[in-house]
Coordinates of C-alpha atoms and ligand atoms in Angstrom, one line a residue:
X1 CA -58.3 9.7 2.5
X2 CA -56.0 10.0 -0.5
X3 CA -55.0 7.4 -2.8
X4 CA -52.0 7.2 -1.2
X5 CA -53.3 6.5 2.0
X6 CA -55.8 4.3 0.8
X7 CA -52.9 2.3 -1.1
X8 CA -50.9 1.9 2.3
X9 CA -53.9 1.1 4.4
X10 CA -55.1 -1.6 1.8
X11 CA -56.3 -5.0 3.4
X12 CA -56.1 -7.6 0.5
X13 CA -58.7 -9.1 -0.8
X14 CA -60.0 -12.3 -2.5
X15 CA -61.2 -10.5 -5.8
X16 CA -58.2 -8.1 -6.1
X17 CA -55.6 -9.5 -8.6
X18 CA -53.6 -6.5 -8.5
X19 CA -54.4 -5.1 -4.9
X20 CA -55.0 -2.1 -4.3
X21 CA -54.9 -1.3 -8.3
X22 CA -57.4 -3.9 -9.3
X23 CA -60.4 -2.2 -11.1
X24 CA -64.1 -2.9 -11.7
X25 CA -64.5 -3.0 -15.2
X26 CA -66.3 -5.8 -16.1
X27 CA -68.2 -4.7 -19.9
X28 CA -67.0 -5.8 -23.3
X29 CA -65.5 -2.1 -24.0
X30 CA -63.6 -2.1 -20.5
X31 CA -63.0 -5.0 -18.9
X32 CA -59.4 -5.3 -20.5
X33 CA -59.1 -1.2 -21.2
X34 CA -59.4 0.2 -17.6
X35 CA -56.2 2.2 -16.2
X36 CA -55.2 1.7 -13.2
X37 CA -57.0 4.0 -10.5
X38 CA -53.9 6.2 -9.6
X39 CA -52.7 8.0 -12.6
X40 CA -52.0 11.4 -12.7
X41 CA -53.8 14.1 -15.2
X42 CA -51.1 14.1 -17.5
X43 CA -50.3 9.7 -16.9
X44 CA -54.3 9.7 -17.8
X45 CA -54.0 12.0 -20.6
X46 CA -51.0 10.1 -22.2
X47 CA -53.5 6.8 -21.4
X48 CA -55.8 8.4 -23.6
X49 CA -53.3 9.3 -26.4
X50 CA -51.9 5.7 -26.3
X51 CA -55.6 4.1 -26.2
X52 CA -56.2 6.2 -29.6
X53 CA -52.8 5.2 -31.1
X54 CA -53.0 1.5 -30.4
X55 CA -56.8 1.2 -32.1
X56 CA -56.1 3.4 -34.9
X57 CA -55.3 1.9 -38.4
X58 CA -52.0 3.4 -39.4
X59 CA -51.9 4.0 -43.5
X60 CA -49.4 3.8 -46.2
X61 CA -46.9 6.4 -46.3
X62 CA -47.2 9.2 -47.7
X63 CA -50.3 9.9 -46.1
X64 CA -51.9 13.6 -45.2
X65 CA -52.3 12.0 -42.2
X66 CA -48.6 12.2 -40.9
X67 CA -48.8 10.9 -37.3
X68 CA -49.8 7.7 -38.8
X69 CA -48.4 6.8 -41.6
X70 CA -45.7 4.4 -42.6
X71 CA -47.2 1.1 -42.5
X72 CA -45.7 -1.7 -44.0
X73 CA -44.3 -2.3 -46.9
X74 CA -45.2 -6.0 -45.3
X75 CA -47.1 -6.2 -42.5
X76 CA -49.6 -8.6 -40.8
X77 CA -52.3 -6.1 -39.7
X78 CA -52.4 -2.1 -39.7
X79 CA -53.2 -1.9 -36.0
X80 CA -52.6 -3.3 -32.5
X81 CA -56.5 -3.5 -31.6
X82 CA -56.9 -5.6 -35.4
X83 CA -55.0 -8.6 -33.4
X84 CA -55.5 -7.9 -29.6
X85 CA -59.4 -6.3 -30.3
X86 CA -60.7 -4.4 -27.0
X87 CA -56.9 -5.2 -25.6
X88 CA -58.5 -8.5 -25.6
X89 CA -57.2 -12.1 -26.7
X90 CA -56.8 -12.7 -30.8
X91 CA -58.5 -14.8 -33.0
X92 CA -56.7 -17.7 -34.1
X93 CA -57.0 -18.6 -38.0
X94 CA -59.8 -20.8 -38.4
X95 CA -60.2 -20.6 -42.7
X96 CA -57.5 -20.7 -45.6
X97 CA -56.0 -17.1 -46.4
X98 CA -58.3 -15.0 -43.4
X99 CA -56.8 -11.6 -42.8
X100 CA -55.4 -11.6 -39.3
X101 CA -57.1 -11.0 -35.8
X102 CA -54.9 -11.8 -34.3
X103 CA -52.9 -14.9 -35.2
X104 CA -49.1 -14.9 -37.4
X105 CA -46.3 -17.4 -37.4
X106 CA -43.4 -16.9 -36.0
X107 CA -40.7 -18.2 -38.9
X108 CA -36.7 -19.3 -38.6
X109 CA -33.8 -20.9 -40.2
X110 CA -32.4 -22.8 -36.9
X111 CA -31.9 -21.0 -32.9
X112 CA -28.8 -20.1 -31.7
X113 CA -29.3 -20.2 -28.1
X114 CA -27.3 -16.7 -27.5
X115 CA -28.5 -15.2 -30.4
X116 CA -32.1 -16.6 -30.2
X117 CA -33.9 -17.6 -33.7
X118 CA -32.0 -17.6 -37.0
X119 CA -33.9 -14.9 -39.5
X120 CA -35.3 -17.4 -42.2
X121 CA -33.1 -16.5 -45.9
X122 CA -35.7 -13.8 -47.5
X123 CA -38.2 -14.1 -45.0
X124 CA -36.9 -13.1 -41.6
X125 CA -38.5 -13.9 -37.9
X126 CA -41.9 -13.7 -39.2
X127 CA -44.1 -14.5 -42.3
X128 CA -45.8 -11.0 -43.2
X129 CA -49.0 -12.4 -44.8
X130 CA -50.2 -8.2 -46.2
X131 CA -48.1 -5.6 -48.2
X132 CA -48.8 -2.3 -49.5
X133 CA -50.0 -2.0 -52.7
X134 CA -47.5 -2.9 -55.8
X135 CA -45.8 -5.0 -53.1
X136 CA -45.9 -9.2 -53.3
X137 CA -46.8 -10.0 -49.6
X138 CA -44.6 -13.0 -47.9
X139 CA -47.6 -15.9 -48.6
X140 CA -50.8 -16.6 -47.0
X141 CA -51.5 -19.9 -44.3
X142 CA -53.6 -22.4 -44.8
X143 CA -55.4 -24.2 -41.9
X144 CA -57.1 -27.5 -41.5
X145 CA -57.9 -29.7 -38.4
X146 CA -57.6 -32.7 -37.4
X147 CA -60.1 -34.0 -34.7
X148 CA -58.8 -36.2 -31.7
X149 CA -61.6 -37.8 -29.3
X150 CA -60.7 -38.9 -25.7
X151 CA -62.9 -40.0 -22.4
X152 CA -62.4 -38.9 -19.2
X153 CA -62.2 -42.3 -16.4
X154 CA -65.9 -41.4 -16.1
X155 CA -66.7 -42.2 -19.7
X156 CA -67.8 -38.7 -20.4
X157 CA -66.5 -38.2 -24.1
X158 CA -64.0 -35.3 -25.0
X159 CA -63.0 -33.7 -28.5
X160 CA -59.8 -32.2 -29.2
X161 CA -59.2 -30.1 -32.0
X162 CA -55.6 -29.7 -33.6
X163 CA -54.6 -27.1 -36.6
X164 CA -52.4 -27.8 -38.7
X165 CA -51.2 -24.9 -40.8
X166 CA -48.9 -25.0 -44.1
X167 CA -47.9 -21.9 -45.9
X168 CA -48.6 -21.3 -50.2
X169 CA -48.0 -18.7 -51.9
X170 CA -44.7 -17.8 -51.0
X171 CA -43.6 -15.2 -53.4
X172 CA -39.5 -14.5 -52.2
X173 CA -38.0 -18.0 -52.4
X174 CA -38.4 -21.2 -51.2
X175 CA -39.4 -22.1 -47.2
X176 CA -38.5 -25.6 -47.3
X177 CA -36.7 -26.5 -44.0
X178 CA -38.2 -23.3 -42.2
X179 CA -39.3 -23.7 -38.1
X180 CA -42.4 -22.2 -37.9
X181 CA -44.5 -21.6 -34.5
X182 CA -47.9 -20.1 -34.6
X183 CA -49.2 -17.5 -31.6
X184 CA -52.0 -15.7 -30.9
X185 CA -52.0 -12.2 -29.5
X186 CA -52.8 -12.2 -25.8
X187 CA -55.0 -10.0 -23.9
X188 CA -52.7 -7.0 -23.0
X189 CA -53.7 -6.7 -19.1
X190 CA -51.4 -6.0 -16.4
X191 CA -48.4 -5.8 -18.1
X192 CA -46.8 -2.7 -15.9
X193 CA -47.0 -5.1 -13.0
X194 CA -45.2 -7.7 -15.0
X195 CA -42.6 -5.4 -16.5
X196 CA -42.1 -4.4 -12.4
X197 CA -41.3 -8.0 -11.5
X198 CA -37.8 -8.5 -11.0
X199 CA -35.5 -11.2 -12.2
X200 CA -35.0 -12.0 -8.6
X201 CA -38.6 -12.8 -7.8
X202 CA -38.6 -15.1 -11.0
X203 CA -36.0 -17.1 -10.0
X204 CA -37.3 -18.0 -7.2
X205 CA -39.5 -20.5 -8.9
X206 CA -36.9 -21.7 -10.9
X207 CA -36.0 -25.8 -10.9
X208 CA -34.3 -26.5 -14.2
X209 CA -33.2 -30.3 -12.6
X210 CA -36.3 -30.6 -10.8
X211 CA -34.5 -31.0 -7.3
X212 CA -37.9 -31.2 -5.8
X213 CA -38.8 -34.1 -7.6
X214 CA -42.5 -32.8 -8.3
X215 CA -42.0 -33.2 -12.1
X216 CA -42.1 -30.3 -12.4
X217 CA -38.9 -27.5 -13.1
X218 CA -39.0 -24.5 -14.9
X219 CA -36.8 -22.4 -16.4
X220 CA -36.0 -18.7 -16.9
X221 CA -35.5 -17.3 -20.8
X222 CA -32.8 -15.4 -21.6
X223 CA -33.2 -13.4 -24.7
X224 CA -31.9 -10.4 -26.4
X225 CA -32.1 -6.9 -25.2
X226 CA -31.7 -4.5 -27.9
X227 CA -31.3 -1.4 -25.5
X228 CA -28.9 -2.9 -23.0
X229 CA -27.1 -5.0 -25.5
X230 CA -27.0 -8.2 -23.3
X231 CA -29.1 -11.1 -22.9
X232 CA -32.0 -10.2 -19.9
X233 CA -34.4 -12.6 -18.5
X234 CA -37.1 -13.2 -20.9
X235 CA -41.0 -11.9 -19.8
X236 CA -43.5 -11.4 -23.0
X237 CA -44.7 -13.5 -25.7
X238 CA -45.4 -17.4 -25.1
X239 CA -42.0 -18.0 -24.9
X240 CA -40.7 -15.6 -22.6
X241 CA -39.0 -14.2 -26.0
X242 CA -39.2 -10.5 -25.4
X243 CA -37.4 -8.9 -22.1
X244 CA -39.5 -5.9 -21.6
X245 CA -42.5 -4.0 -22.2
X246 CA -40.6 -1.8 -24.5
X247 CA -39.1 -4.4 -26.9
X248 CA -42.3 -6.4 -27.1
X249 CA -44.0 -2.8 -28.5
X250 CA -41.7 -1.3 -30.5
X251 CA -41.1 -5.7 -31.8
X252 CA -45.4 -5.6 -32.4
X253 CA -44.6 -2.1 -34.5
X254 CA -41.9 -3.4 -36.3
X255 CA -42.9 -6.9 -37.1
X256 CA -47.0 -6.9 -37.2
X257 CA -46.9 -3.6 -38.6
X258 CA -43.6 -2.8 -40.2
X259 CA -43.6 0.5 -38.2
X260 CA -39.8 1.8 -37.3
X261 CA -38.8 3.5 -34.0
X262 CA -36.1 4.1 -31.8
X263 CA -35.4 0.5 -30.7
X264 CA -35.9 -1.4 -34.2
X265 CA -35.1 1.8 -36.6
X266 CA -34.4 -0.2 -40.0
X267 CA -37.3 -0.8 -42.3
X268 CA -38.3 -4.6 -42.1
X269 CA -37.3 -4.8 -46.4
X270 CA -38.5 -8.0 -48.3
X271 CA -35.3 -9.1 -50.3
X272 CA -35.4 -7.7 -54.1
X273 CA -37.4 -4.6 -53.1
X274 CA -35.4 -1.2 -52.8
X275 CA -37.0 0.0 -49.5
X276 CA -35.1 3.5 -50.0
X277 CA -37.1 4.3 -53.1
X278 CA -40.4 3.9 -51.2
X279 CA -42.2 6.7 -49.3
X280 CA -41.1 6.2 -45.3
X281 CA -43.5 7.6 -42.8
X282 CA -40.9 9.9 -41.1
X283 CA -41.8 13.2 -40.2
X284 CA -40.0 16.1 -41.2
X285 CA -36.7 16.1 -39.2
X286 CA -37.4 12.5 -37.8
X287 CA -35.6 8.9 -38.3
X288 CA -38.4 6.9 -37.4
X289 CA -42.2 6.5 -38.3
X290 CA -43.2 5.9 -34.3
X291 CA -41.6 8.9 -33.0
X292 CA -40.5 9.2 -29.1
X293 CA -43.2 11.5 -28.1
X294 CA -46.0 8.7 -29.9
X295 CA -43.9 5.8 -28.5
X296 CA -44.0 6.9 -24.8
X297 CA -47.6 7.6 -24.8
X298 CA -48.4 3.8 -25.8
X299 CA -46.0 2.7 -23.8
X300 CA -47.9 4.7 -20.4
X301 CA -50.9 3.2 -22.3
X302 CA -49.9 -0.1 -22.4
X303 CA -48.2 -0.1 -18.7
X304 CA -51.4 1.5 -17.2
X305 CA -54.1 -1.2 -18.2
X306 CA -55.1 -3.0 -14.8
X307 CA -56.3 -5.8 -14.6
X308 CA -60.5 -6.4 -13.9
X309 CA -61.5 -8.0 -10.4
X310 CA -62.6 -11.6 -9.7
X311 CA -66.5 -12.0 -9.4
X312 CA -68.0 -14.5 -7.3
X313 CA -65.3 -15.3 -4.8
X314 CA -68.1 -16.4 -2.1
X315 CA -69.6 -19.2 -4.1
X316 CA -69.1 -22.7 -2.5
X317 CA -67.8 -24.1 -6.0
X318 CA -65.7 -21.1 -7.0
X319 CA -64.3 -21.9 -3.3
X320 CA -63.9 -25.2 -3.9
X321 CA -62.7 -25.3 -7.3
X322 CA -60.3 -22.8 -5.7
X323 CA -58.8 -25.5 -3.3
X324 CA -58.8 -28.2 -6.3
X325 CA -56.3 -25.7 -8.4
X326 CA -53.9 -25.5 -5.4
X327 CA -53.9 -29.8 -5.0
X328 CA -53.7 -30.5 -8.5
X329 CA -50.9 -28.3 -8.4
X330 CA -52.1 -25.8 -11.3
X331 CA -50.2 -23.7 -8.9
X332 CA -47.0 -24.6 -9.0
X333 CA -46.8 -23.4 -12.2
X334 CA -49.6 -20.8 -12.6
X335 CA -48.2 -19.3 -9.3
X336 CA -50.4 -16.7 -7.4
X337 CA -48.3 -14.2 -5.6
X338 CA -45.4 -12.3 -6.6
X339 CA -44.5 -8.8 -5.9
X340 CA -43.3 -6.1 -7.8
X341 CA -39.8 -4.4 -7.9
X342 CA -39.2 -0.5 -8.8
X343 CA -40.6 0.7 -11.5
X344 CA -39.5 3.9 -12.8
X345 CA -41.9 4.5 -15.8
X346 CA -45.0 4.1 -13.3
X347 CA -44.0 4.1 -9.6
X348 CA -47.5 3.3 -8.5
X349 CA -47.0 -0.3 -9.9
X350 CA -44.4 -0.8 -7.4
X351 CA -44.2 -3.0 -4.2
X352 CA -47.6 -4.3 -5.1
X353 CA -48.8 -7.8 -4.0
X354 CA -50.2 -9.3 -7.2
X355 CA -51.4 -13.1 -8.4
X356 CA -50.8 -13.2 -11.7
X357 CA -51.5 -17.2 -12.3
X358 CA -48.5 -17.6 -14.1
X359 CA -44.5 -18.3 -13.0
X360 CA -43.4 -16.8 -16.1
X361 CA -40.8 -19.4 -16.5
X362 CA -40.9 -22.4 -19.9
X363 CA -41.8 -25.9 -19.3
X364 CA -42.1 -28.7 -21.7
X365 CA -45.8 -28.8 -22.1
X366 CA -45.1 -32.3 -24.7
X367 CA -44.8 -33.1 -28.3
X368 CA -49.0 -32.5 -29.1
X369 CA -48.3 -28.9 -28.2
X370 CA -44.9 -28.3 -29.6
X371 CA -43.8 -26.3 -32.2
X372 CA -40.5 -27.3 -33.0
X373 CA -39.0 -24.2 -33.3
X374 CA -36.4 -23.0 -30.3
X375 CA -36.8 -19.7 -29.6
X376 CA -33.3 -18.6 -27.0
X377 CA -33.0 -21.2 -24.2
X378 CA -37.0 -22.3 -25.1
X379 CA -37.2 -25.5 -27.4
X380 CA -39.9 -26.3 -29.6
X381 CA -41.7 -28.7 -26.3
X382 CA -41.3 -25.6 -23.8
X383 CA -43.5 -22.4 -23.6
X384 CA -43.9 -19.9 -20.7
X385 CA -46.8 -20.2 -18.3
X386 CA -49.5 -18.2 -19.6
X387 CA -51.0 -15.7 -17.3
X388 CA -54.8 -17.2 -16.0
X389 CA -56.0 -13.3 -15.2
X390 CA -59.1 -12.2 -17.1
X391 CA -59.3 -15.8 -18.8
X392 CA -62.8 -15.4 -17.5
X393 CA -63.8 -12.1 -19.1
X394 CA -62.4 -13.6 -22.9
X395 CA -65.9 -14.5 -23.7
X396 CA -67.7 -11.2 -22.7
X397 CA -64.5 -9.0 -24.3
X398 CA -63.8 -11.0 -27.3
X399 CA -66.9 -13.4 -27.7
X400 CA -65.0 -16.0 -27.8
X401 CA -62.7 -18.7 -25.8
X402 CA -60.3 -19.8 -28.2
X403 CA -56.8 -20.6 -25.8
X404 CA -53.2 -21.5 -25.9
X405 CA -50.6 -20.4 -27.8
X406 CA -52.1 -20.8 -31.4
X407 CA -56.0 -20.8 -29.8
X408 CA -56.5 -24.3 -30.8
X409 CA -58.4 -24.6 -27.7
X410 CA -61.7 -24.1 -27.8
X411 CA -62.8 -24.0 -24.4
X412 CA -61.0 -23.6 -20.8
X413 CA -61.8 -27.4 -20.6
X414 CA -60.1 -28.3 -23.7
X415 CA -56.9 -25.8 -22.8
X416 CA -56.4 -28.2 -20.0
X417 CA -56.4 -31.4 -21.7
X418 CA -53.8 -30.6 -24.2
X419 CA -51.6 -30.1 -21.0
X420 CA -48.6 -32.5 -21.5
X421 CA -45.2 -33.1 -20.5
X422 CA -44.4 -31.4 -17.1
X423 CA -47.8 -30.9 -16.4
X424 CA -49.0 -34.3 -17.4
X425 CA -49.5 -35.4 -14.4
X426 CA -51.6 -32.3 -13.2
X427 CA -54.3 -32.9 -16.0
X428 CA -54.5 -36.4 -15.5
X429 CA -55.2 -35.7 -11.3
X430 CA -58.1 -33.3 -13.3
X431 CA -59.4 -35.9 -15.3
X432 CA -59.9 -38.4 -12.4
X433 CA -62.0 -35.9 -10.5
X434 CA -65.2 -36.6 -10.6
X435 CA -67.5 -34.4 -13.2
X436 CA -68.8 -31.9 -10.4
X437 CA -65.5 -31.3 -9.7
X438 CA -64.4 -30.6 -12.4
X439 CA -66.9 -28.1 -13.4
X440 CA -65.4 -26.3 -10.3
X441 CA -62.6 -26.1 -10.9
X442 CA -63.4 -24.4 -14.7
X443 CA -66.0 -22.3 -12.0
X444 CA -62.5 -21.1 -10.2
X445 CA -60.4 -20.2 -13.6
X446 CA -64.2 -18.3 -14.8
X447 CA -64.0 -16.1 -12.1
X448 CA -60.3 -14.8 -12.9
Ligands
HEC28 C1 -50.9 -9.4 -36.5 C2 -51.4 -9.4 -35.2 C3 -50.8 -8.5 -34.1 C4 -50.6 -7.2 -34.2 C5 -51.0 -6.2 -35.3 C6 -50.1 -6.8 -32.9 N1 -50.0 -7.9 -32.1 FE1 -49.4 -7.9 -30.2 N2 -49.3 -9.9 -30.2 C7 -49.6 -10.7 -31.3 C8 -49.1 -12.0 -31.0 C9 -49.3 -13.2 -32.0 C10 -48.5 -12.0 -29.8 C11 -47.7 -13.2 -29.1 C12 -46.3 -13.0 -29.6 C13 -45.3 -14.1 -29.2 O1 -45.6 -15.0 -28.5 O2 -44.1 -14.0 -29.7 C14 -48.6 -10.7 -29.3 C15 -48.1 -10.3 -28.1 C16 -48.2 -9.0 -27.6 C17 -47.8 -8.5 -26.3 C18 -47.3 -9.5 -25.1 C19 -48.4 -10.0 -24.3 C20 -47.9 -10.9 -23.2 O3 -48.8 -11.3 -22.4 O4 -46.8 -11.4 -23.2 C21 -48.0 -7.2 -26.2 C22 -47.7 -6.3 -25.0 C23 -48.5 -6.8 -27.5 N3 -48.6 -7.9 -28.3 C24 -48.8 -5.5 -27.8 C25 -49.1 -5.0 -29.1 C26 -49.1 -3.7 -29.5 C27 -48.8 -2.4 -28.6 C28 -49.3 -3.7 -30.9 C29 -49.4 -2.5 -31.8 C30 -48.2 -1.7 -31.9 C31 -49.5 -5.1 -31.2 N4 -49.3 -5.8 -30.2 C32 -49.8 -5.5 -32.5 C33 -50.3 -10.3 -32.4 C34 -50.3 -9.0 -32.8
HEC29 C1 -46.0 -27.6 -15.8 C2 -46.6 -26.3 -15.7 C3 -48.1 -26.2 -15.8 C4 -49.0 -26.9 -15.0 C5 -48.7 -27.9 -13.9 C6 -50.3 -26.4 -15.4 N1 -50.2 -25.5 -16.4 FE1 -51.7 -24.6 -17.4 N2 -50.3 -23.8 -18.7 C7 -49.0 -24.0 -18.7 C8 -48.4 -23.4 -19.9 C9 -46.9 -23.5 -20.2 C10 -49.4 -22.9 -20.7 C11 -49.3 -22.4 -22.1 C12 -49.3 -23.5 -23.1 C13 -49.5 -23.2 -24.5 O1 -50.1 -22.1 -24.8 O2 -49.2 -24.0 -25.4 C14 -50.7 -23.2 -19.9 C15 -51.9 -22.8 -20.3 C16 -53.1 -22.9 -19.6 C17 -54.4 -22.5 -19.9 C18 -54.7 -21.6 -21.2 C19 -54.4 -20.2 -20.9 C20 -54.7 -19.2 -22.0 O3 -55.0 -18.1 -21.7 O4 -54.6 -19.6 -23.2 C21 -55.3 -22.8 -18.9 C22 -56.7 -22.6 -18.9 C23 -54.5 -23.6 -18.0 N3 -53.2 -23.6 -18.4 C24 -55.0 -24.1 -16.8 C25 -54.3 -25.1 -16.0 C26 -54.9 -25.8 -15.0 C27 -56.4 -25.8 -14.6 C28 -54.0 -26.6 -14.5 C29 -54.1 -27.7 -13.4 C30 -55.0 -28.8 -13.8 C31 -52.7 -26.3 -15.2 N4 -53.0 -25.3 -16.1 C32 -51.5 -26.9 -14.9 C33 -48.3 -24.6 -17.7 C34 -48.8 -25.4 -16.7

């Protein structure tokens, strides 16, 4: 039988989160790097030439090294695999002034709704923490927590641990009355399948006034799309702020790395510095420093990466723990079936039954987990559902299990306790449960 045959013939099964496309890669180096099984030579050639590109460390133009030159002249890292390390899930800052694996904030004047966040004067969308040499980066962030302790009905005692980050050093003008919101890169899994959803099938889950009455509603971003010049439904980043595979790369190049291509071609120039005078990293002939030859090969790269298969599906408490997700109604906003749309880039991803744990869609998760910074139709309360797939491979890839958007969570456990707002309700049903239930449930979410 074929692939093709064996695609159309597929009976679903429990530990298959993308079907038929689901993988068993299960390691540190390839639990979150494994392509989907159906690629053609070339696809898997161009997989290889995009793994390369999104681990090397791109240098300071000009370079003898031409293909990878350009970084900066501010930047945040000087490659994709610094912040999201084995396509894995970043590190969030944990001292004063680290270099970052991960973790940046996200920076504006006000949002305009339309137009989405307001550059900050001097700054723009982002504080760039590294420069090039003879260049002042933007500042450094400074971190300390606060410790909050809780019990759980039972008695059993809880810690919860909240950053809070302030910005010094800031070398091009004041940032008094800036909105900041600090993220974490996410593990970079199944994105094709995401990118194949359409806005239809997102919709669908869509309750802005609640009409349900579940407390629970929902609602769609629509941000800016550079290449179709219109607002689109929102998809990547933890607020739904990016509306395609595409923008959220070439934004990663431009932003983290201060790498031009086709989409975001201007230099990201701190004010006062003549970014004409510097050295670009265009090749001969070229505009950009990511050409379109380099750009599509990340892109199949990024696209590609599948998504790893559940392990211990039979257990009685992953079974059970299974059953609690669905009554607490985890599910209603970490939804589990969707399927995907055309999908031109990578046909195979299409009409594929996947259960991505998320509805893509904001909800006001409450003031402990705001950020106060609106971000197109998100305010500071809402952020998008984030994806529950591989949350149990973290550890092994990343040796770690710092979560949510800014990874103050240090465990699955304590994710779920800073669940507020819309999904208040939810977590307090999970803190009634009695402790062995409990633990199943965090055995379910393990095995994803
Ligand atoms: C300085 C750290 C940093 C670097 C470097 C970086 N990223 Fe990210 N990445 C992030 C953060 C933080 C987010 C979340 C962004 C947001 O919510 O707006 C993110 C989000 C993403 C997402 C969206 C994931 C999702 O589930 O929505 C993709 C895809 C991605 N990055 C790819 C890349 C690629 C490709 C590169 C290299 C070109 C790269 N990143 C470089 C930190 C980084
Ligand atoms: C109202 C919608 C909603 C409900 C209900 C909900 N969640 Fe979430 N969940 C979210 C959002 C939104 C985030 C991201 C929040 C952030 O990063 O600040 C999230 C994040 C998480 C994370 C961290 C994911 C990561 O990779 O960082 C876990 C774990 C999680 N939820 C588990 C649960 C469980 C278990 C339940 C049921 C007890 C639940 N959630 C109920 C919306 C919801």
């Amino acid at each position: 039988m074929n692939f093709e045959e064996e695609v159309s013939e597929y009976i679903p099964l429990e530990e298959d989160l993308v079907g038929p496309l689901s993988v068993e890669a299960f390691t540190a180096d390839k639990a979150f790097g494994r392509a989907i099984p159906n690629l053609s030579e070339l696809e898997l050639a161009f997989f290889g030439v995009g793994n390369a590109m999104f681990d090397q460390s791109w240098v300071t133009a000009p370079a003898t090294t031409t293909s990878r030159d350009g970084l900066g002249p501010i930047f945040n890292a000087r490659a994709c695999s610094a912040c999201h390390a084995k396509d894995g899930r970043g590190k969030p800052l944990l001292e004063n002034n680290a270099a970052s694996q991960g973790f940046l904030i996200r920076l504006s004047s006000d949002n305009n709704f339309a137009e989405g966040p307001i550059a900050f004067e001097n700054y723009g969308g982002q504080l760039q923490d590294a420069a090039n040499l003879g260049i002042e980066p933007e500042g450094s962030i400074n971190v300390a927590f606060e410790f909050i302790e809780g019990r759980y009905p039972d008695n059993t005692v809880y810690q919860l641990r909240k950053p809070i980050y302030s910005i010094v050093d800031n070398s091009y003008g004041s940032l008094s009355g800036a909105q900041t919101s600090p993220r974490v890169g996410q593990q970079v899994i199944g994105l094709g399948f995401i990118d194949a959803l359409s806005e239809e099938s997102l919709l669908k889950n869509q309750d802005v006034n609640d009409i349900d009455k579940d407390g629970i509603s929902g609602k769609a971003n629509y941000v800016w799309n550079v290449k179709q010049q219109k607002l689109t439904i929102g998809k990547f980043g933890w607020k739904a702020n990016q509306p395609s595979l595409e923008q959220q790369v070439a934004g990663a190049f431009h932003g983290d790395m201060g790498l031009t291509s086709d989409l975001f071609p201007n230099e990201n120039c701190p004010s006062g510095v003549d970014c004409s005078k510097l050295a670009n990293g265009n090749n001969v002939g070229e505009q950009v420093e990511v050409n379109s030859k380099q750009f599509s090969r990340i892109m199949i790269y990024q696209a590609a990466i599948s998504v790893p298969k559940r392990r211990n599906v039979d257990n009685a408490d992953v079974i059970n723990g299974k059953r609690l997700f669905n009554t607490l109604n985890c599910v209603t906003c970490h939804v589990d079936r969707f399927t995907t749309s055309t999908y031109p880039l990578l046909p195979q991803l299409e009409n594929i039954t996947i259960k991505p744990y998320s509805d893509f869609l904001l909800h006001d998760m409450g003031e402990a987990l705001a950020d106060e910074r609106g971000d197109f139709l998100a305010n500071g309360n809402e952020w998008k559902t984030q994806p529950l797939w591989g949350i149990g491979l973290i550890e092994t890839v990343n040796k770690h299990t710092f979560l949510l958007h800014d990874g103050r969570a240090r465990t699955i456990e304590e994710a779920i306790l800073w669940h507020g707002g819309e999904a208040t309700k939810s977590k307090e049903s999970f803190m009634n449960l009695e402790k062995n239930k409990r633990e199943q449930l965090l055995a379910f979410l393990n095995t994803l």
